[in-house]
Coordinates of C-alpha atoms and ligand atoms in Angstrom, one line a residue:
M28 CA 122.2 101.3 114.1
C29 CA 124.0 101.8 110.8
G30 CA 125.1 105.3 109.7
I31 CA 125.7 106.7 106.3
V32 CA 127.9 109.7 105.3
G33 CA 128.8 110.8 101.7
A34 CA 130.4 113.8 100.1
I35 CA 131.2 115.4 96.8
A36 CA 133.5 118.4 96.8
Q37 CA 136.5 120.0 95.1
R38 CA 138.7 119.2 98.2
N39 CA 139.6 115.8 99.6
I40 CA 136.5 114.5 101.2
T41 CA 138.0 111.7 103.3
P42 CA 138.3 113.8 106.5
I43 CA 134.6 114.9 106.1
L44 CA 133.6 111.2 105.9
I45 CA 135.6 110.2 108.9
E46 CA 134.4 113.0 111.1
G47 CA 130.9 112.2 110.0
L48 CA 131.3 108.6 111.0
R49 CA 132.7 109.7 114.4
R50 CA 129.7 111.8 115.0
L51 CA 127.5 108.8 114.2
E52 CA 129.3 106.6 116.7
Y53 CA 126.7 107.2 119.4
R54 CA 124.2 105.3 117.4
G55 CA 125.9 102.0 118.0
Y56 CA 127.9 99.9 115.3
D57 CA 130.4 97.1 115.0
S58 CA 132.4 97.9 111.9
A59 CA 133.1 100.8 109.5
G60 CA 134.2 101.5 106.0
V61 CA 134.7 104.0 103.2
A62 CA 134.8 104.0 99.4
V63 CA 136.6 106.9 97.8
M64 CA 136.8 107.8 94.1
N65 CA 140.5 108.2 93.4
D66 CA 141.8 110.8 90.9
D67 CA 142.3 108.0 88.3
H68 CA 138.5 107.3 88.6
S69 CA 139.0 104.0 90.4
I70 CA 137.1 103.3 93.7
Q71 CA 139.3 102.5 96.7
R72 CA 137.6 100.8 99.5
V73 CA 138.9 100.5 103.1
R74 CA 137.0 98.6 105.9
A75 CA 137.7 97.7 109.5
V76 CA 135.9 95.8 112.3
G77 CA 135.5 97.7 115.5
K78 CA 135.5 101.5 116.1
V79 CA 136.0 104.3 113.6
I80 CA 139.5 104.6 115.0
E81 CA 140.4 101.2 113.6
L82 CA 139.2 102.4 110.2
E83 CA 141.4 105.5 110.6
K84 CA 144.4 103.2 111.4
S85 CA 143.8 101.2 108.2
L86 CA 143.5 104.5 106.3
S87 CA 146.8 105.7 107.6
E88 CA 148.4 102.6 106.1
T89 CA 146.4 102.8 102.9
P90 CA 145.5 106.5 102.4
A91 CA 142.4 107.2 100.4
L92 CA 142.2 110.6 98.8
G93 CA 139.4 111.9 96.5
H94 CA 136.6 114.3 95.8
L95 CA 133.8 111.9 96.0
G96 CA 133.1 109.2 98.6
I97 CA 130.7 107.3 100.7
A98 CA 131.2 105.9 104.2
H99 CA 129.3 103.7 106.7
T100 CA 129.1 102.4 110.2
R101 CA 127.5 98.9 110.3
W102 CA 125.3 97.4 113.0
A103 CA 125.1 93.7 112.1
T104 CA 121.8 92.3 111.0
H105 CA 122.6 89.8 108.1
G106 CA 126.0 88.3 108.8
K107 CA 128.2 88.7 111.8
P108 CA 130.4 91.7 112.4
A109 CA 133.4 91.0 110.1
E110 CA 135.4 93.0 107.6
H111 CA 133.9 91.1 104.6
N112 CA 130.4 92.1 105.8
A113 CA 131.3 95.7 106.5
H114 CA 130.0 98.3 103.9
P115 CA 130.6 99.6 101.3
H116 CA 129.9 96.6 99.1
I117 CA 131.2 96.7 95.6
S118 CA 130.3 95.2 92.2
D119 CA 131.6 96.0 88.7
G120 CA 133.0 99.4 89.4
L121 CA 130.3 100.6 91.8
A122 CA 130.1 100.9 95.6
V123 CA 127.0 100.9 97.8
V124 CA 126.3 101.7 101.5
H125 CA 122.9 100.8 103.0
N126 CA 120.9 101.3 106.2
G127 CA 117.9 99.1 106.8
I128 CA 116.9 95.7 105.7
I129 CA 116.2 94.4 102.1
E130 CA 113.5 91.9 102.9
N131 CA 113.5 90.1 99.5
H132 CA 117.3 89.6 99.6
A133 CA 117.1 85.8 99.4
P134 CA 115.3 85.5 96.0
L135 CA 117.3 88.3 94.6
R136 CA 120.6 86.7 95.8
K137 CA 119.5 83.4 94.1
K138 CA 118.6 85.2 90.8
L139 CA 121.9 87.1 90.9
K140 CA 123.9 84.0 91.6
E141 CA 122.3 82.3 88.6
L142 CA 123.4 85.4 86.5
G143 CA 126.9 84.7 87.6
Y144 CA 127.5 87.2 90.4
A145 CA 129.8 86.0 93.2
F146 CA 128.9 87.0 96.7
T147 CA 131.6 87.8 99.2
S148 CA 129.4 88.7 102.2
E149 CA 126.3 87.4 104.0
T150 CA 124.7 90.8 103.9
D151 CA 121.5 91.8 102.2
T152 CA 123.3 95.0 101.0
E153 CA 125.5 93.1 98.6
V154 CA 122.4 92.1 96.7
V155 CA 121.8 95.8 95.9
A156 CA 125.3 96.3 94.6
H157 CA 125.1 93.3 92.2
L158 CA 121.5 94.1 91.2
L159 CA 122.5 97.7 90.3
A160 CA 125.6 96.4 88.5
Y161 CA 123.3 94.0 86.5
H162 CA 120.9 96.7 85.5
Y163 CA 123.7 99.1 84.6
G164 CA 125.2 96.4 82.5
Q165 CA 121.9 96.2 80.6
S166 CA 121.2 99.9 80.1
K167 CA 124.5 101.7 80.6
D168 CA 122.4 104.4 82.2
L169 CA 123.1 104.7 86.0
L170 CA 120.1 106.7 86.9
E171 CA 117.8 104.3 85.0
A172 CA 119.6 101.3 86.6
F173 CA 119.2 102.9 90.0
R174 CA 115.4 103.3 89.4
Q175 CA 115.1 99.7 88.3
T176 CA 117.0 98.5 91.3
L177 CA 114.8 100.5 93.7
G178 CA 111.8 99.1 91.9
E179 CA 112.9 95.6 92.7
I180 CA 114.0 95.8 96.3
H181 CA 111.5 95.5 99.2
G182 CA 112.0 96.6 102.7
A183 CA 113.5 99.6 104.5
Y184 CA 116.6 101.4 103.2
A185 CA 118.7 104.5 102.9
L186 CA 121.2 103.9 100.1
A187 CA 124.2 105.8 98.7
V188 CA 126.0 104.7 95.5
I189 CA 129.0 105.8 93.5
H190 CA 130.2 104.5 90.2
E191 CA 133.6 104.7 88.5
D192 CA 131.9 105.6 85.2
E193 CA 130.4 108.7 86.9
P194 CA 133.2 110.1 89.0
E195 CA 131.4 113.4 89.7
T196 CA 128.0 112.0 90.9
L197 CA 126.6 110.5 94.0
Y198 CA 123.2 108.7 93.9
C199 CA 121.1 108.2 97.0
S200 CA 117.6 107.1 98.1
R201 CA 115.4 106.6 101.1
M202 CA 112.5 104.3 102.0
G203 CA 111.9 103.7 105.7
S204 CA 115.3 104.9 106.8
P205 CA 116.2 108.6 107.1
L206 CA 118.6 110.4 104.7
V207 CA 119.4 114.1 104.3
I208 CA 121.3 116.0 101.7
G209 CA 123.6 118.7 103.1
E210 CA 124.2 121.9 101.2
G211 CA 127.7 123.4 101.0
V212 CA 129.4 126.0 98.8
E213 CA 129.8 124.1 95.5
E214 CA 129.8 120.9 97.5
H215 CA 127.1 118.5 98.7
Y216 CA 127.0 115.9 101.4
I217 CA 124.6 113.2 102.4
A218 CA 124.0 111.5 105.8
S219 CA 121.5 109.4 107.7
D220 CA 121.5 112.0 110.4
P221 CA 122.2 115.7 110.1
L222 CA 124.4 115.5 113.2
A223 CA 127.0 113.8 111.1
L224 CA 127.5 116.8 108.9
L225 CA 127.3 119.8 111.3
Q226 CA 131.0 120.3 111.0
V227 CA 130.5 121.3 107.3
T228 CA 126.9 122.6 107.1
D229 CA 123.7 123.3 109.0
C230 CA 121.5 123.5 105.8
F231 CA 119.7 120.3 104.8
R232 CA 117.2 118.9 102.4
Y233 CA 115.2 116.1 104.0
L234 CA 114.3 113.3 101.6
E235 CA 110.8 111.9 101.8
E236 CA 109.7 108.3 101.6
G237 CA 110.6 106.8 98.2
D238 CA 112.7 109.8 97.1
Y239 CA 115.9 109.3 95.1
A240 CA 118.5 111.8 94.1
R241 CA 121.4 112.5 91.8
V242 CA 123.9 114.7 93.5
S243 CA 126.9 116.5 92.0
R244 CA 129.0 119.4 93.4
E245 CA 126.7 122.1 92.1
Q246 CA 123.4 120.3 91.6
C247 CA 120.9 118.2 93.4
D248 CA 118.1 116.5 91.4
I249 CA 115.4 114.8 93.4
W250 CA 112.6 112.5 92.2
N251 CA 109.7 111.2 94.3
I252 CA 108.4 107.6 94.4
K253 CA 106.3 108.3 91.2
H254 CA 109.5 109.4 89.4
E255 CA 108.3 113.0 89.3
A256 CA 111.1 115.6 89.7
V257 CA 110.5 117.3 93.1
E258 CA 112.0 120.1 95.2
R259 CA 112.7 119.5 98.8
P260 CA 113.3 122.8 100.6
V261 CA 116.6 123.6 102.3
K262 CA 116.0 123.8 106.1
R263 CA 118.4 125.2 108.7
Y264 CA 119.3 122.8 111.5
E265 CA 118.2 124.5 114.7
H266 CA 120.4 122.9 117.4
A267 CA 123.7 124.6 118.4
A268 CA 126.8 122.6 117.7
H269 CA 127.8 122.7 121.4
S270 CA 124.9 120.4 122.2
L271 CA 127.0 117.7 120.6
D272 CA 129.9 118.2 122.9
K273 CA 130.4 116.5 126.3
G274 CA 131.7 119.7 127.7
E275 CA 132.8 119.3 131.3
Y276 CA 131.0 116.0 131.7
R277 CA 132.6 112.6 131.6
H278 CA 129.8 111.1 129.5
F279 CA 126.9 112.4 127.3
M280 CA 124.5 110.5 129.6
L281 CA 125.5 112.5 132.6
K282 CA 125.4 115.7 130.7
E283 CA 122.0 114.9 129.5
I284 CA 120.8 114.0 133.0
Y285 CA 122.0 117.4 134.1
E286 CA 120.4 119.2 131.2
Q287 CA 116.9 118.1 132.3
P288 CA 115.9 121.3 134.1
E289 CA 116.6 123.3 130.9
A290 CA 115.1 120.7 128.6
I291 CA 111.9 120.7 130.7
T292 CA 111.8 124.5 130.6
Q293 CA 112.3 124.6 126.8
T294 CA 109.5 122.0 126.4
L295 CA 107.1 124.0 128.4
A296 CA 108.0 127.4 126.9
G297 CA 104.9 129.1 125.6
T298 CA 102.6 126.3 126.6
L299 CA 101.2 127.4 129.9
G300 CA 99.0 130.3 131.1
D301 CA 98.1 130.9 134.8
D302 CA 94.9 128.8 134.7
H303 CA 94.9 127.3 131.2
V304 CA 97.1 125.6 128.7
L305 CA 97.8 127.1 125.3
T306 CA 96.6 124.5 122.8
A307 CA 97.3 126.6 119.6
L308 CA 100.7 124.9 119.3
L309 CA 98.9 121.7 118.3
G310 CA 97.6 123.4 115.2
P311 CA 94.0 124.6 114.4
E312 CA 92.5 121.2 113.5
A313 CA 93.8 119.5 116.6
E314 CA 92.8 122.4 118.8
T315 CA 89.2 122.2 117.8
R316 CA 89.0 118.4 117.8
L317 CA 90.5 117.8 121.3
A318 CA 87.0 117.9 122.8
D319 CA 85.9 115.0 120.5
I320 CA 88.4 112.5 121.8
E321 CA 86.8 109.8 123.8
H322 CA 89.6 107.2 123.9
V323 CA 93.4 107.2 123.6
H324 CA 95.7 104.6 122.2
I325 CA 99.4 105.1 122.9
V326 CA 102.1 103.1 120.9
A327 CA 105.8 103.3 121.5
C328 CA 109.0 101.3 122.2
G329 CA 111.4 101.0 125.2
T330 CA 111.6 104.1 127.3
S331 CA 109.0 106.0 125.2
F332 CA 106.6 103.1 126.0
H333 CA 107.2 103.7 129.7
A334 CA 106.3 107.3 129.2
G335 CA 103.0 106.1 127.7
L336 CA 102.3 103.9 130.6
V337 CA 102.6 106.8 133.0
A338 CA 100.2 108.9 130.8
R339 CA 97.6 106.1 131.0
Y340 CA 97.3 106.7 134.7
W341 CA 97.0 110.5 134.2
I342 CA 94.5 110.3 131.3
E343 CA 92.2 107.8 132.9
A344 CA 92.2 109.5 136.4
Q345 CA 92.2 113.1 135.4
V346 CA 90.4 113.2 132.0
G347 CA 88.1 110.2 132.7
I348 CA 88.5 108.6 129.2
T349 CA 90.0 105.2 128.4
C350 CA 93.7 104.9 127.5
Q351 CA 95.4 101.8 126.2
V352 CA 99.2 101.6 125.9
E353 CA 101.1 99.0 123.8
V354 CA 104.6 98.3 122.5
A355 CA 104.7 99.1 118.8
S356 CA 106.3 95.8 117.7
E357 CA 103.1 94.0 119.0
Y358 CA 100.6 96.6 118.0
R359 CA 101.6 96.7 114.4
Y360 CA 100.9 93.0 113.8
R361 CA 97.6 92.4 115.6
T362 CA 94.0 93.1 115.0
V363 CA 93.2 96.3 116.8
V364 CA 89.7 97.4 117.9
V365 CA 89.4 101.1 117.5
P366 CA 86.4 102.7 119.2
K367 CA 84.9 105.8 117.6
N368 CA 86.7 109.0 118.4
T369 CA 90.0 107.4 119.4
L370 CA 93.2 109.4 119.2
L371 CA 96.4 107.4 118.4
I372 CA 99.5 108.8 120.1
T373 CA 102.9 107.6 118.9
I374 CA 105.8 108.5 121.2
S375 CA 109.5 108.5 120.1
Q376 CA 112.6 110.4 120.9
S377 CA 114.1 109.9 117.4
G378 CA 110.9 109.7 115.3
E379 CA 112.7 107.1 113.2
T380 CA 112.1 103.9 115.3
A381 CA 111.1 101.4 112.7
D382 CA 108.4 99.6 114.8
T383 CA 106.8 102.9 115.9
L384 CA 106.8 104.3 112.4
A385 CA 105.3 101.1 111.0
A386 CA 102.6 101.2 113.8
L387 CA 101.7 104.8 112.7
R388 CA 101.4 103.7 109.1
F389 CA 99.3 100.7 110.1
A390 CA 97.1 102.9 112.2
K391 CA 96.2 105.1 109.3
D392 CA 93.7 102.6 108.0
Q393 CA 92.2 101.7 111.4
G394 CA 89.7 104.5 111.7
Y395 CA 91.3 106.8 114.3
L396 CA 90.0 110.3 114.8
A397 CA 93.6 111.4 114.3
T398 CA 97.2 110.4 114.8
L399 CA 99.6 112.5 117.0
A400 CA 103.4 112.2 117.0
L401 CA 105.0 113.1 120.3
C402 CA 108.6 113.5 119.3
N403 CA 112.0 115.2 120.0
V404 CA 113.0 115.5 116.3
A405 CA 111.0 118.1 114.4
G406 CA 112.0 116.8 110.9
S407 CA 111.6 113.1 111.6
S408 CA 109.5 110.7 109.6
L409 CA 107.1 110.2 112.5
V410 CA 106.4 113.9 112.8
R411 CA 106.0 114.3 109.1
E412 CA 103.6 111.4 108.7
A413 CA 101.3 112.0 111.7
N414 CA 98.2 114.3 111.5
W415 CA 99.1 116.2 114.6
R416 CA 102.5 116.8 116.4
L417 CA 103.6 117.6 119.9
L418 CA 107.3 118.3 120.1
T419 CA 109.6 118.0 123.1
H420 CA 112.5 120.4 123.1
A421 CA 115.1 118.3 124.8
G422 CA 117.8 119.0 122.2
P423 CA 119.9 116.2 120.7
E424 CA 120.2 113.2 122.9
I425 CA 123.5 111.4 122.2
G426 CA 123.7 108.8 125.0
V427 CA 122.0 105.6 124.0
A428 CA 120.2 105.5 127.3
S429 CA 117.4 107.9 127.1
T430 CA 117.2 110.4 129.9
K431 CA 116.1 114.0 129.1
A432 CA 114.0 112.7 126.2
F433 CA 112.0 110.6 128.7
T434 CA 111.3 113.3 131.3
T435 CA 110.4 115.8 128.5
Q436 CA 108.0 113.2 127.0
L437 CA 106.3 113.0 130.5
V438 CA 106.1 116.7 130.7
A439 CA 104.5 116.9 127.2
L440 CA 102.1 114.1 128.2
L441 CA 101.0 115.8 131.4
W442 CA 100.5 119.0 129.4
L443 CA 98.4 117.0 126.9
T444 CA 96.4 115.5 129.7
T445 CA 95.7 119.0 131.0
A446 CA 94.7 120.1 127.5
L447 CA 92.2 117.3 127.3
I448 CA 90.7 118.2 130.7
Q449 CA 90.4 121.8 129.5
A450 CA 88.9 120.9 126.1
R451 CA 86.2 118.7 127.8
G452 CA 85.4 121.4 130.4
G453 CA 86.7 119.3 133.2
D454 CA 88.0 120.0 136.7
K455 CA 89.5 123.5 136.8
Q456 CA 91.3 122.9 140.0
Q457 CA 93.1 119.9 138.4
I458 CA 94.2 122.2 135.5
I459 CA 95.6 124.8 137.9
T460 CA 97.4 122.1 140.0
N461 CA 99.0 120.5 136.9
I462 CA 100.1 123.9 135.6
N463 CA 101.6 125.0 138.9
A464 CA 103.3 121.6 139.3
L465 CA 104.8 121.8 135.8
K466 CA 106.1 125.3 136.4
S467 CA 107.8 124.1 139.6
L468 CA 109.3 121.1 138.0
P469 CA 112.7 122.5 136.7
G470 CA 113.5 123.7 140.2
M471 CA 112.5 120.4 141.8
V472 CA 114.7 118.5 139.3
E473 CA 117.6 120.7 140.2
Q474 CA 117.1 119.6 143.8
A475 CA 117.0 116.0 142.9
L476 CA 120.2 116.3 141.0
Q477 CA 121.9 117.3 144.2
L478 CA 121.6 113.7 145.3
D479 CA 124.3 112.7 142.9
T480 CA 127.1 112.2 145.4
R481 CA 124.9 110.1 147.8
I482 CA 123.7 108.0 144.9
A483 CA 127.3 107.5 143.7
E484 CA 128.2 106.0 147.1
L485 CA 125.1 103.8 147.1
A486 CA 126.1 102.5 143.6
E487 CA 129.1 100.8 145.1
R488 CA 126.7 98.2 146.6
F489 CA 126.1 96.9 143.1
A490 CA 129.8 96.1 142.4
N491 CA 129.3 92.4 142.7
K492 CA 125.6 92.1 141.9
H493 CA 124.1 90.4 138.9
H494 CA 120.4 90.9 139.6
A495 CA 118.2 93.7 141.0
L496 CA 114.5 94.2 141.6
F497 CA 112.7 97.6 141.2
L498 CA 109.3 98.2 142.8
G499 CA 106.7 100.9 142.4
R500 CA 103.0 101.4 142.6
G501 CA 100.6 103.5 140.5
T502 CA 102.3 106.0 138.3
H503 CA 105.6 105.0 139.8
F504 CA 105.3 101.4 138.6
P505 CA 106.3 102.5 135.0
I506 CA 109.1 104.6 136.7
A507 CA 110.4 101.4 138.3
M508 CA 110.2 99.8 134.9
E509 CA 112.2 102.6 133.4
G510 CA 114.8 102.4 136.3
A511 CA 115.2 98.7 135.6
L512 CA 115.6 99.2 131.9
K513 CA 118.2 101.9 132.5
L514 CA 120.2 99.7 134.8
K515 CA 120.2 96.7 132.5
E516 CA 121.0 98.8 129.5
I517 CA 124.1 100.4 130.7
S518 CA 125.4 98.2 133.6
Y519 CA 124.3 94.8 132.1
I520 CA 122.8 93.9 135.5
H521 CA 119.7 91.8 135.1
A522 CA 117.0 94.0 136.5
E523 CA 113.2 93.5 136.7
A524 CA 110.5 95.8 137.7
Y525 CA 107.3 94.8 139.5
A526 CA 104.2 96.5 140.6
A527 CA 105.0 96.1 144.4
G528 CA 101.6 94.4 145.0
E529 CA 102.7 91.6 142.7
L530 CA 105.8 90.7 144.8
K531 CA 104.2 88.0 146.8
H532 CA 102.7 86.4 143.7
G533 CA 106.2 85.1 142.7
P534 CA 109.2 87.4 142.6
L535 CA 109.5 87.3 146.4
A536 CA 111.1 83.9 146.0
L537 CA 114.1 85.7 144.5
V538 CA 114.7 87.9 147.5
D539 CA 117.5 87.1 149.9
E540 CA 120.5 89.1 151.4
N541 CA 122.1 89.3 147.9
M542 CA 119.2 90.9 146.1
P543 CA 119.2 94.7 145.9
V544 CA 115.6 95.9 145.9
V545 CA 115.1 99.5 144.7
S546 CA 111.8 101.0 145.5
V547 CA 110.2 104.3 144.4
A548 CA 108.1 105.3 147.3
P549 CA 106.9 108.9 147.3
S550 CA 103.8 110.1 149.2
G551 CA 100.4 109.4 147.8
S552 CA 97.4 107.2 148.3
L553 CA 99.2 103.9 147.8
L554 CA 102.1 104.6 150.1
E555 CA 100.9 102.6 153.1
K556 CA 100.3 99.6 150.8
L557 CA 103.8 100.0 149.4
K558 CA 105.3 100.2 152.8
S559 CA 103.8 96.8 153.6
N560 CA 105.3 95.4 150.4
L561 CA 108.7 96.7 151.5
E562 CA 108.3 95.0 154.9
E563 CA 107.9 91.7 153.0
V564 CA 111.3 92.4 151.4
R565 CA 112.9 93.5 154.7
A566 CA 111.7 90.3 156.4
R567 CA 113.6 88.2 153.9
G568 CA 116.8 90.1 154.3
G569 CA 116.7 91.9 150.9
Q570 CA 118.9 95.0 150.5
L571 CA 116.3 97.7 150.3
I572 CA 117.1 101.1 148.7
T573 CA 114.1 103.4 148.9
F574 CA 113.6 106.7 147.2
A575 CA 111.0 108.5 149.4
C576 CA 109.4 111.8 150.1
E577 CA 111.0 113.8 152.8
R578 CA 107.7 114.2 154.6
V579 CA 107.2 110.4 155.0
E580 CA 109.0 108.2 157.5
H581 CA 110.6 105.0 156.3
A582 CA 112.3 102.5 158.6
E583 CA 116.1 102.3 158.1
E584 CA 117.4 99.1 159.6
G585 CA 120.3 96.9 158.8
T586 CA 121.2 97.3 155.1
A587 CA 118.1 99.4 154.3
Q588 CA 118.8 102.8 153.0
T589 CA 116.4 105.6 152.3
I590 CA 117.1 108.6 150.1
T591 CA 114.6 111.5 150.4
L592 CA 113.4 113.8 147.7
P593 CA 111.4 117.1 148.2
W594 CA 107.6 116.9 148.4
V595 CA 105.9 117.5 145.1
E596 CA 102.3 117.2 143.8
D597 CA 101.4 113.7 142.8
C598 CA 101.1 114.6 139.1
I599 CA 104.8 115.4 138.7
S600 CA 106.1 112.9 141.2
P601 CA 106.9 110.2 138.5
I602 CA 109.0 112.7 136.6
L603 CA 110.9 113.7 139.7
Y604 CA 111.6 110.2 140.9
T605 CA 113.0 109.3 137.5
I606 CA 116.1 111.5 138.2
P607 CA 117.6 109.4 141.1
L608 CA 117.1 106.2 139.1
Q609 CA 118.9 107.7 136.2
L610 CA 121.8 108.7 138.5
L611 CA 121.8 105.3 140.1
S612 CA 122.1 103.4 136.8
Y613 CA 124.8 105.9 135.6
H614 CA 126.9 105.4 138.8
V615 CA 126.5 101.6 138.8
A616 CA 127.7 101.6 135.2
L617 CA 130.8 103.5 136.3
V618 CA 131.4 101.0 139.0
K619 CA 131.0 98.1 136.5
G620 CA 133.3 99.9 134.0
T621 CA 130.9 99.6 131.0
D622 CA 130.7 101.8 128.0
V623 CA 128.1 104.2 129.4
D624 CA 127.2 106.1 126.2
K625 CA 127.5 103.2 123.9
P626 CA 126.4 100.1 125.7
R627 CA 127.1 96.8 123.9
N628 CA 124.6 95.5 121.3
L629 CA 122.4 98.6 121.5
A630 CA 121.7 101.4 119.0
K631 CA 120.4 104.8 119.7
S632 CA 117.9 104.8 116.9
V633 CA 116.5 101.4 116.1
T634 CA 115.7 101.9 112.4
V635 CA 115.3 98.2 111.6
E636 CA 112.5 95.8 112.7
Ligands
AGP720 C1 116.1 104.0 126.0 O1 117.1 104.1 127.0 C2 116.4 103.0 125.0 N1 117.7 103.3 124.4 C3 115.3 102.5 124.1 O2 114.5 101.8 124.8 C4 114.5 103.6 123.3 O3 113.7 104.3 124.2 C5 113.6 102.9 122.3 O4 114.5 102.3 121.3 C6 112.7 103.9 121.5 O5 113.4 104.9 120.9 P1 112.6 106.1 120.4 O6 112.1 106.9 121.6 O7 113.6 106.9 119.6 O8 111.5 105.7 119.5

């Protein structure tokens, strides 16, 4: 999705802007641009379609030097990827960059056209530039004009503005899209993600919904949505800069797959006793109210939704309360029936996914006992707006395809399941089994990672494939869904997941000798049934690839291949079986030659609807 960087300093800020954009590249974008205030107080704008490197090439031909500037990477929503649609957009001496969507752009565009403004792009952002220029023309007061503009636009935005009449000031605001202000020594920076600025600072002020700010080199004035002056505390960013490097790895995705034992260890740190889980980390209110929860609703998107689907099996089977799981984009627009004492859990790696955030806001009026954000980013909007929070400690995830965020979400959800059993005075043996299994998990994941070379060989089979089926049963059905999502995301192979028992109700018609069928077949009560489903595939010549428990025998005939994993308790098995599927999609993507960390059309954090 789009990214924003801005800076005001005594030195030339263009290298800060470019490095910031480079650090935001992982989020996905199709064009980039900068606007820099030259020493003669004129704004110079340079834009380019494609990667940041293209912008750098343009800048080498037309250098832009200055002490104040804003920059942007654009992920097209209104108007195709093209230079004229790239940000910044300008109007009467001002430049604007914007993340999000201005929902009332059409009537505003009409009104501004009638006022004589000429549009050069199809974007919703250009409306903001002209509207601000219009109000400034009326009042000759930029802060006032900014306030009036914010009062007229509806939708989601993070905005940054510079104006030739105020060559020492940067204006910014957020509503629905994140924005931070970085603190330097007599310099300030802004960005849509702190990662963009770690080369210059690790101290940030996090703007809240509706906040707007006027930022100079020495000063930072912030107002809230009610126009009251507010202080937003400076917080130190906790992650080490090295977590943003690929290190010895070829791709961030591979690095992040290999970081999982450590990420799981960090997520569990301080949460487990020998025979009980330590619920104090949820906060005093949550701790005392866990026992009151009689129903759970889980809302999330994509991979995080898959984590929720696994948790449903755990919560219903182990805690004995109902659990409903739904994608946020549907949940937020329907009539929801919320039984008494229902906990709403939103799951998100980024904590900024627009649909999940909107679902949380929608849920606030639905009579839930409480809302809980399960998230990897402590300062995110989701975490700040939920009543309770449960953080994963996976560290920054840069690859668009979610890996360590998913497995740590599952770890946190199994921990939460165990906390619910404990709070309700449930099965003590199940609590101990879950705790011991979770403690053993980092070591088991290490073992699964050793399958890398074998899986790389297997991936060659996908070189000429355009379709694949993934099968699983029980808690491994969502894992099959996650495997299929990973494969389509980064290798562009059309992949579908089915609960294996559904095969004969339709998808079996697709199976022939050209169809790879990947099955997740650990031990467990449904294993014999799954084996029968796999026989149905084998009988039709499908190319079976089975990930199975070392203690279970699977027939290997013809093209069928079985890869075995160590035996683990049922409760952590879905987490373990995720690993080979991640490795498979990674190696297939290498075979296909796709852009593993930045797959086409996708963004890391989907901050628009
Ligand atoms: C995962 O590989 C995807 N990139 C995507 O489905 C992602 O999980 C989804 O957009 C939700 O993101 P979130 O966890 O940050 O809310």
